[in-house]
Coordinates of C-alpha atoms in Angstrom, one line a residue:
X12 CA 5.3 6.2 20.9
X13 CA 8.1 8.0 19.2
X14 CA 6.6 7.5 15.8
X15 CA 3.3 8.9 17.0
X16 CA 5.1 11.9 18.5
X17 CA 6.7 12.6 15.1
X18 CA 3.3 12.5 13.5
X19 CA 1.9 14.8 16.2
X20 CA 4.6 17.4 15.5
X21 CA 2.8 18.3 12.3
X22 CA 0.5 20.4 14.5
X23 CA 3.4 22.7 15.5
X24 CA 5.2 25.4 13.5
X25 CA 7.7 23.9 11.2
X26 CA 10.7 26.0 12.5
X27 CA 10.0 24.9 16.0
X28 CA 10.2 21.1 15.3
X29 CA 12.4 20.8 12.2
X30 CA 15.6 20.0 14.0
X31 CA 13.9 17.4 16.3
X32 CA 12.5 15.6 13.2
X33 CA 15.8 15.8 11.4
X34 CA 17.5 14.0 14.2
X35 CA 15.0 11.2 14.1
X36 CA 16.1 10.5 10.5
X37 CA 19.1 8.8 12.1
X38 CA 17.0 6.4 14.2
X39 CA 18.1 2.8 14.1
X40 CA 14.4 1.8 13.9
X41 CA 13.7 2.2 10.2
X42 CA 9.9 2.7 10.6
X43 CA 10.6 5.6 13.0
X44 CA 13.2 7.2 10.6
X45 CA 10.8 6.7 7.7
X46 CA 8.1 8.5 9.8
X47 CA 10.5 11.4 10.2
X48 CA 11.1 11.5 6.5
X49 CA 7.3 11.4 5.9
X50 CA 7.0 14.5 8.1
X51 CA 9.1 16.5 5.6
X52 CA 7.2 15.0 2.7
X53 CA 3.9 16.1 4.2
X54 CA 4.9 19.4 5.9
X55 CA 8.1 20.5 4.2
X56 CA 9.1 24.0 3.1
X57 CA 10.3 24.9 -0.4
X58 CA 13.3 26.8 1.2
X59 CA 14.5 23.5 2.7
X60 CA 13.9 21.3 -0.4
X61 CA 17.6 21.3 -1.3
X62 CA 18.3 20.1 2.3
X63 CA 16.0 17.1 1.9
X64 CA 18.0 16.3 -1.2
X65 CA 21.3 16.5 0.6
X66 CA 20.1 14.4 3.5
X67 CA 18.9 11.8 1.0
X68 CA 22.5 11.4 -0.1
X69 CA 23.5 10.3 3.5
X70 CA 24.0 6.7 4.5
X71 CA 20.3 5.9 5.2
X72 CA 18.0 3.0 4.6
X73 CA 16.4 3.0 1.2
X74 CA 12.9 3.6 2.7
X75 CA 14.2 6.9 4.3
X76 CA 16.3 8.0 1.3
X77 CA 13.4 7.5 -1.2
X78 CA 11.0 9.5 1.0
X79 CA 13.5 12.3 1.3
X80 CA 14.0 12.4 -2.4
X81 CA 10.2 12.5 -2.8
X82 CA 10.0 15.4 -0.4
X83 CA 12.7 17.3 -2.3
X84 CA 11.0 16.6 -5.6
X85 CA 7.6 17.8 -4.1
X86 CA 8.8 21.0 -2.5
X87 CA 11.5 22.2 -4.8
X88 CA 10.4 25.6 -6.3
X89 CA 9.6 25.6 -10.0
X90 CA 12.5 27.9 -10.9
X91 CA 15.1 25.4 -9.5
X92 CA 15.3 23.6 -12.9
X93 CA 18.9 22.5 -12.6
X94 CA 18.4 21.0 -9.1
X95 CA 15.2 19.2 -10.2
X96 CA 17.0 17.8 -13.2
X97 CA 19.7 16.5 -11.0
X98 CA 17.3 15.0 -8.5
X99 CA 15.3 13.2 -11.2
X100 CA 18.5 11.9 -12.8
X101 CA 19.7 10.4 -9.5
X102 CA 16.3 8.8 -9.0
X103 CA 16.3 7.3 -12.4
X104 CA 19.8 5.9 -11.8
X105 CA 18.8 4.4 -8.5
X106 CA 15.6 2.9 -10.1
X107 CA 17.7 1.3 -12.8
X108 CA 20.2 -0.1 -10.3
X109 CA 17.7 -1.5 -7.7
X110 CA 16.7 -5.2 -7.6
X111 CA 14.3 -4.7 -4.7
X112 CA 10.7 -4.3 -6.0
X113 CA 9.7 -2.3 -2.9
X114 CA 12.6 0.1 -3.3
X115 CA 11.7 0.5 -7.0
X116 CA 8.1 1.2 -6.0
X117 CA 9.3 3.9 -3.5
X118 CA 11.5 5.5 -6.2
X119 CA 8.7 5.5 -8.7
X120 CA 6.5 7.4 -6.2
X121 CA 9.4 9.9 -5.7
X122 CA 9.7 10.4 -9.5
X123 CA 5.9 10.9 -9.8
X124 CA 6.2 14.2 -7.8
X125 CA 7.5 15.7 -11.0
X126 CA 4.5 15.1 -13.3
X127 CA 6.5 15.3 -16.6
X128 CA 8.0 11.9 -15.6
X129 CA 4.8 10.2 -16.5
X130 CA 6.1 8.8 -19.9
X131 CA 9.3 7.5 -18.3
X132 CA 7.4 5.8 -15.5
X133 CA 5.1 4.1 -18.0
X134 CA 8.1 2.9 -20.0
X135 CA 9.9 1.6 -16.9
X136 CA 7.1 0.1 -14.9
X137 CA 4.0 -0.8 -16.9
X138 CA 5.3 -4.2 -18.1
X139 CA 7.7 -4.9 -15.3
X140 CA 7.8 -8.5 -14.2
X141 CA 7.0 -7.6 -10.6
X142 CA 3.3 -7.0 -9.6
X143 CA 4.6 -4.7 -6.9
X144 CA 6.3 -2.4 -9.5
X145 CA 3.4 -2.6 -11.9
X146 CA 0.9 -1.5 -9.3
X147 CA 3.2 1.2 -8.0
X148 CA 3.5 2.5 -11.6
X149 CA -0.3 2.9 -11.9
X150 CA -0.5 4.5 -8.4
X151 CA 2.2 7.0 -9.5
X152 CA 0.3 7.8 -12.7
X153 CA -2.9 8.1 -10.7
X154 CA -1.2 10.6 -8.4
X155 CA -0.1 12.6 -11.4
X156 CA -3.5 12.8 -12.9
X157 CA -4.9 13.5 -9.5
X158 CA -2.8 16.6 -8.9
X159 CA -4.9 19.6 -7.8
X160 CA -2.8 21.8 -10.1
X161 CA -2.9 19.4 -13.1
X162 CA -3.9 22.1 -15.6
X163 CA -1.6 24.7 -14.2
X164 CA 1.4 22.3 -14.0
X165 CA 1.2 21.0 -17.5
X166 CA 0.1 24.4 -18.9
X167 CA -1.0 24.5 -22.5
X168 CA -0.1 20.8 -22.9
X169 CA -2.5 19.5 -20.3
X170 CA -5.1 18.3 -22.8
X171 CA -2.5 16.1 -24.6
X172 CA -1.2 14.8 -21.3
X173 CA -4.8 14.0 -20.2
X174 CA -5.3 12.0 -23.5
X175 CA -2.1 10.1 -23.0
X176 CA -3.1 9.2 -19.4
X177 CA -6.5 8.1 -20.6
X178 CA -4.9 5.9 -23.2
X179 CA -2.7 4.3 -20.5
X180 CA -5.6 3.6 -18.2
X181 CA -7.6 2.0 -21.0
X182 CA -4.6 0.0 -22.0
X183 CA -4.4 -1.3 -18.5
X184 CA -7.8 -2.9 -18.9
X185 CA -6.3 -5.3 -21.4
X186 CA -3.3 -6.1 -19.2
X187 CA -5.3 -8.6 -17.0
X188 CA -3.5 -7.5 -13.9
X189 CA -6.0 -7.0 -11.0
X190 CA -3.8 -4.5 -9.1
X191 CA -3.2 -2.3 -12.1
X192 CA -6.9 -2.5 -13.1
X193 CA -8.1 -1.5 -9.7
X194 CA -5.8 1.6 -9.5
X195 CA -6.6 2.6 -13.1
X196 CA -10.4 2.3 -12.3
X197 CA -9.9 4.6 -9.4
X198 CA -8.0 7.1 -11.5
X199 CA -10.7 7.2 -14.1
X200 CA -13.2 8.5 -11.5
X201 CA -11.3 11.8 -11.3
X202 CA -14.0 14.4 -11.7
X203 CA -11.6 17.3 -12.0
X204 CA -10.3 16.1 -15.4
X205 CA -13.8 15.1 -16.7
X206 CA -12.6 11.7 -18.0
X207 CA -16.3 10.8 -18.5
X208 CA -16.5 13.4 -21.3
X209 CA -13.7 11.7 -23.2
X210 CA -14.4 8.0 -22.9
X211 CA -17.4 7.1 -24.9
X212 CA -16.6 3.4 -25.6
X213 CA -16.6 1.4 -22.4
X214 CA -16.1 -2.0 -24.0
X215 CA -12.5 -2.4 -22.7
X216 CA -13.7 -1.8 -19.2
X217 CA -16.7 -4.1 -19.5
X218 CA -14.6 -6.8 -21.1
X219 CA -12.0 -6.6 -18.3
X220 CA -14.9 -6.9 -15.8
X221 CA -16.1 -10.2 -17.2
X222 CA -12.6 -11.6 -17.1
X223 CA -12.0 -11.0 -13.4
X224 CA -12.0 -14.1 -11.2
X225 CA -14.4 -14.1 -8.3
X226 CA -14.2 -14.1 -5.4
X227 CA -10.4 -13.9 -5.8
X228 CA -10.5 -10.5 -7.4
X229 CA -13.6 -9.0 -5.7
X230 CA -11.9 -5.8 -4.7
X231 CA -10.9 -5.0 -8.3
X232 CA -14.3 -6.1 -9.5
X233 CA -16.0 -3.6 -7.3
X234 CA -13.6 -0.8 -8.2
X235 CA -14.1 -1.4 -11.9
X236 CA -17.9 -1.8 -11.7
X237 CA -18.1 1.6 -9.9
X238 CA -16.0 3.2 -12.6
X239 CA -18.2 1.8 -15.4
X240 CA -21.3 3.3 -13.6
X241 CA -19.5 6.6 -13.1
X242 CA -18.4 6.9 -16.8
X243 CA -22.0 5.9 -17.8
X244 CA -23.5 8.6 -15.6
X245 CA -25.3 6.0 -13.6
X246 CA -25.7 5.6 -9.8
X247 CA -22.8 3.6 -8.3
X248 CA -23.9 0.0 -7.6
X249 CA -23.7 -1.5 -4.2
X250 CA -20.4 -3.4 -3.8
X251 CA -20.7 -7.0 -4.7
X252 CA -20.2 -9.5 -1.8
X253 CA -19.1 -13.0 -2.3
X254 CA -21.3 -15.9 -1.3
X255 CA -20.2 -18.1 1.5
X256 CA -17.8 -20.5 -0.4
X257 CA -15.4 -21.9 2.2
X258 CA -17.1 -24.2 4.7
X259 CA -15.7 -24.5 8.3
X260 CA -14.4 -27.9 9.2
X261 CA -16.2 -28.2 12.6
X262 CA -14.7 -31.7 13.1
X263 CA -11.2 -30.3 13.0
X264 CA -12.2 -27.4 15.1
X265 CA -13.3 -29.7 17.9
X266 CA -9.8 -31.0 18.2
X267 CA -8.4 -27.6 19.0
X268 CA -8.0 -26.0 22.4
X269 CA -7.6 -22.4 23.6
X270 CA -3.9 -22.8 23.9
X271 CA -3.2 -23.2 20.2
X272 CA -0.2 -21.2 19.1
X273 CA 1.6 -20.3 15.9
X274 CA 5.1 -18.8 15.3
X275 CA 5.8 -16.5 12.4
X276 CA 9.5 -16.8 11.5
X277 CA 10.8 -13.7 9.9
X278 CA 14.2 -12.3 8.8
X279 CA 14.2 -10.2 11.9
X280 CA 13.2 -12.9 14.4
X281 CA 10.2 -14.8 15.7
X282 CA 6.6 -13.6 16.5
X283 CA 4.6 -16.0 18.6
X284 CA 0.9 -15.9 18.4
X285 CA -1.9 -17.3 20.6
X286 CA -4.7 -18.3 18.2
X287 CA -8.3 -17.6 19.2
X288 CA -10.4 -20.4 17.7
X289 CA -13.2 -19.8 20.3
X290 CA -13.8 -16.3 18.8
X291 CA -12.8 -16.8 15.1
X292 CA -13.0 -20.5 14.3
X293 CA -13.2 -20.2 10.5
X294 CA -10.3 -17.7 10.4
X295 CA -8.1 -19.8 12.7
X296 CA -8.7 -23.0 10.7
X297 CA -7.9 -21.1 7.4
X298 CA -4.7 -19.7 8.8
X299 CA -3.6 -23.1 10.1
X300 CA -4.4 -24.8 6.8
X301 CA -2.4 -22.2 4.9
X302 CA 0.5 -22.6 7.4
X303 CA 0.5 -26.4 7.0
X304 CA 0.6 -26.0 3.2
X305 CA 3.6 -23.8 3.5
X306 CA 1.7 -21.0 1.8
X307 CA 3.2 -18.2 3.9
X308 CA 6.8 -19.2 3.1
X309 CA 8.6 -16.4 1.3
X310 CA 5.6 -14.1 1.4
X311 CA 6.4 -10.5 2.3
X312 CA 5.2 -7.9 4.7
X313 CA 4.1 -5.5 1.9
X314 CA 2.6 -2.8 4.1
X315 CA 4.2 -1.2 7.1
X316 CA 2.5 1.9 8.7
X317 CA 4.5 3.0 11.8
X318 CA 2.5 2.9 15.0
X319 CA -0.4 1.3 13.1
X320 CA 0.1 -2.1 11.4
X321 CA 2.4 -4.5 9.7
X322 CA 0.5 -6.4 7.0
X323 CA 1.6 -9.5 5.0
X324 CA 0.5 -12.7 3.4
X325 CA -0.3 -11.3 -0.1
X326 CA 0.6 -13.8 -2.9
X327 CA 1.3 -10.9 -5.2
X328 CA 3.1 -8.7 -2.7
X329 CA 1.2 -5.6 -3.5
X330 CA -2.0 -6.0 -1.5
X331 CA -4.2 -7.1 -4.4
X332 CA -3.5 -10.8 -4.1
X333 CA -5.8 -13.6 -2.9
X334 CA -6.7 -17.2 -3.6
X335 CA -9.8 -18.6 -5.3
X336 CA -12.0 -18.5 -2.2
X337 CA -13.0 -16.2 0.6
X338 CA -13.8 -16.8 4.3
X339 CA -16.4 -15.3 6.5
X340 CA -15.8 -12.2 8.7
X341 CA -16.0 -13.1 12.3
X342 CA -16.7 -10.1 14.5
X343 CA -17.4 -11.0 18.1
X344 CA -17.0 -8.6 21.1
X345 CA -13.2 -8.4 20.8
X346 CA -11.5 -5.0 20.6
X347 CA -8.2 -3.7 19.2
X348 CA -7.5 -2.1 22.6
X349 CA -3.8 -3.0 22.8
X350 CA -0.8 -3.6 20.6
X351 CA -0.3 -7.1 19.1
X352 CA -3.7 -8.1 17.9
X353 CA -3.7 -10.0 14.7
X354 CA -6.5 -9.3 12.3
X355 CA -7.5 -10.2 8.7
X356 CA -7.2 -7.7 5.9
X357 CA -10.3 -7.4 3.8
X358 CA -12.0 -5.4 1.0
X359 CA -15.3 -5.6 2.9
X360 CA -17.1 -8.2 5.0
X361 CA -16.6 -11.8 4.0
X362 CA -13.8 -11.1 1.5
X363 CA -10.9 -12.2 3.7
X364 CA -8.5 -15.0 2.5
X365 CA -4.7 -14.9 3.2
X366 CA -3.7 -11.4 4.2
X367 CA -3.3 -10.5 7.9
X368 CA -2.0 -7.6 9.9
X369 CA -0.5 -7.1 13.3
X370 CA -1.2 -3.9 15.2
X371 CA 1.6 -1.8 16.6
X372 CA -0.7 0.1 19.0
X373 CA -4.4 0.2 20.1
X374 CA -6.5 0.8 17.0
X375 CA -10.1 1.1 18.2
X376 CA -11.4 2.3 14.8
X377 CA -10.9 -1.2 13.5
X378 CA -13.3 -2.7 16.1
X379 CA -16.3 -4.5 14.5
X380 CA -14.8 -4.2 11.0
X381 CA -11.8 -6.6 10.9
X382 CA -11.7 -10.1 12.3
X383 CA -9.4 -10.7 15.3
X384 CA -8.1 -14.2 15.2
X385 CA -4.8 -14.1 17.3
X386 CA -2.7 -12.0 19.6
X387 CA 1.1 -11.7 19.9
X388 CA 2.4 -13.3 23.1
X389 CA 6.1 -12.9 22.3
X390 CA 8.1 -11.0 19.8
X391 CA 6.5 -7.5 19.7
X392 CA 10.0 -6.1 19.3
X393 CA 10.2 -8.0 16.0
X394 CA 6.8 -6.6 14.9
X395 CA 8.0 -3.0 15.6
X396 CA 11.2 -3.7 13.6
X397 CA 9.6 -5.1 10.5
X398 CA 10.2 -3.3 7.3
X399 CA 8.4 -3.3 4.0
X400 CA 9.5 -6.2 1.9
X401 CA 10.7 -8.3 4.9
X402 CA 9.9 -12.0 4.2
X403 CA 8.2 -14.7 6.2
X404 CA 10.4 -17.7 6.4
X405 CA 7.6 -20.0 7.6
X406 CA 4.6 -20.2 9.9
X407 CA 4.8 -23.1 12.3
X408 CA 2.0 -24.5 14.5
X409 CA 2.4 -25.8 18.1

């Protein structure tokens, strides 16, 4: 509720709510404090940019500090050259000193607010050993090329910067990394920079498309296929959907009952689930099989959106990971009408595999789109306390 209230304060004059939001930066609940920092990122004023920088130096969780640095970098006026240089120097120092890939990803996003950091970001992140950092680097470059003021920001040099970014996006096609390729494909569909006028040879994209593993990398396949059509001046194709490739073990299902439970052990405590095999048999059996194999051990919660969801189970840790099969979407008359429902993340119907999410609040816009296969019956306080990068110790079945 407090996180949602902070989000709602964006509808009020900045001066009337600024102090209230500032106090929330000190919340012991990191998602709430992060939401407060997000307010200043999204609604901040240039006159307070230096304050965001000062607050970021306080003893705060890295998620909050990085967002405040990003807010300072975004809202600092162009003439404050010395302050901007200092902010970016501090961010580079923190990036070099961090061993947490999720913190690195947040710092990379903060650095991307100053577009001229693009070469530094490429040098630091493009070939990083962590998929989380590599994907974040491409997302940062995408945000730079997607700036509304791209031409004005880079001035007379905008054409050379555009050429460099095109070169990076095309180089990404040879990297073989599905997360990076998906983001680069999205970036190349930027109509404002007319990328289609400068890319006449699509062989790198077409070659990358043929090397993607299906259905494992179906999301990247569809992104890249759409980009090839866009650059060719053709009508975007319908997204490809995987064929049914993971049979349901009905014999095993018959041995289950409606009281089946699972416990997700995390660094912050236990989350107990009631599984719902009567509504989502294939999904429940898949989840149970992965748990028995120990698949979820040491996987992270890679996506935390306060008052929305905590999402985990990605083998890459960046949201673009899957296994070499997909399961069916199962969409009976269940509704995300309260907190604690557990659903399957997907890139469209029948593309689900390992990633799941737990809702923080009612989320009716997910109804009929995402499989519900369990609900939390104990441990919602743990769900609300989860932070990006928190690890799953194990999933046990009872």
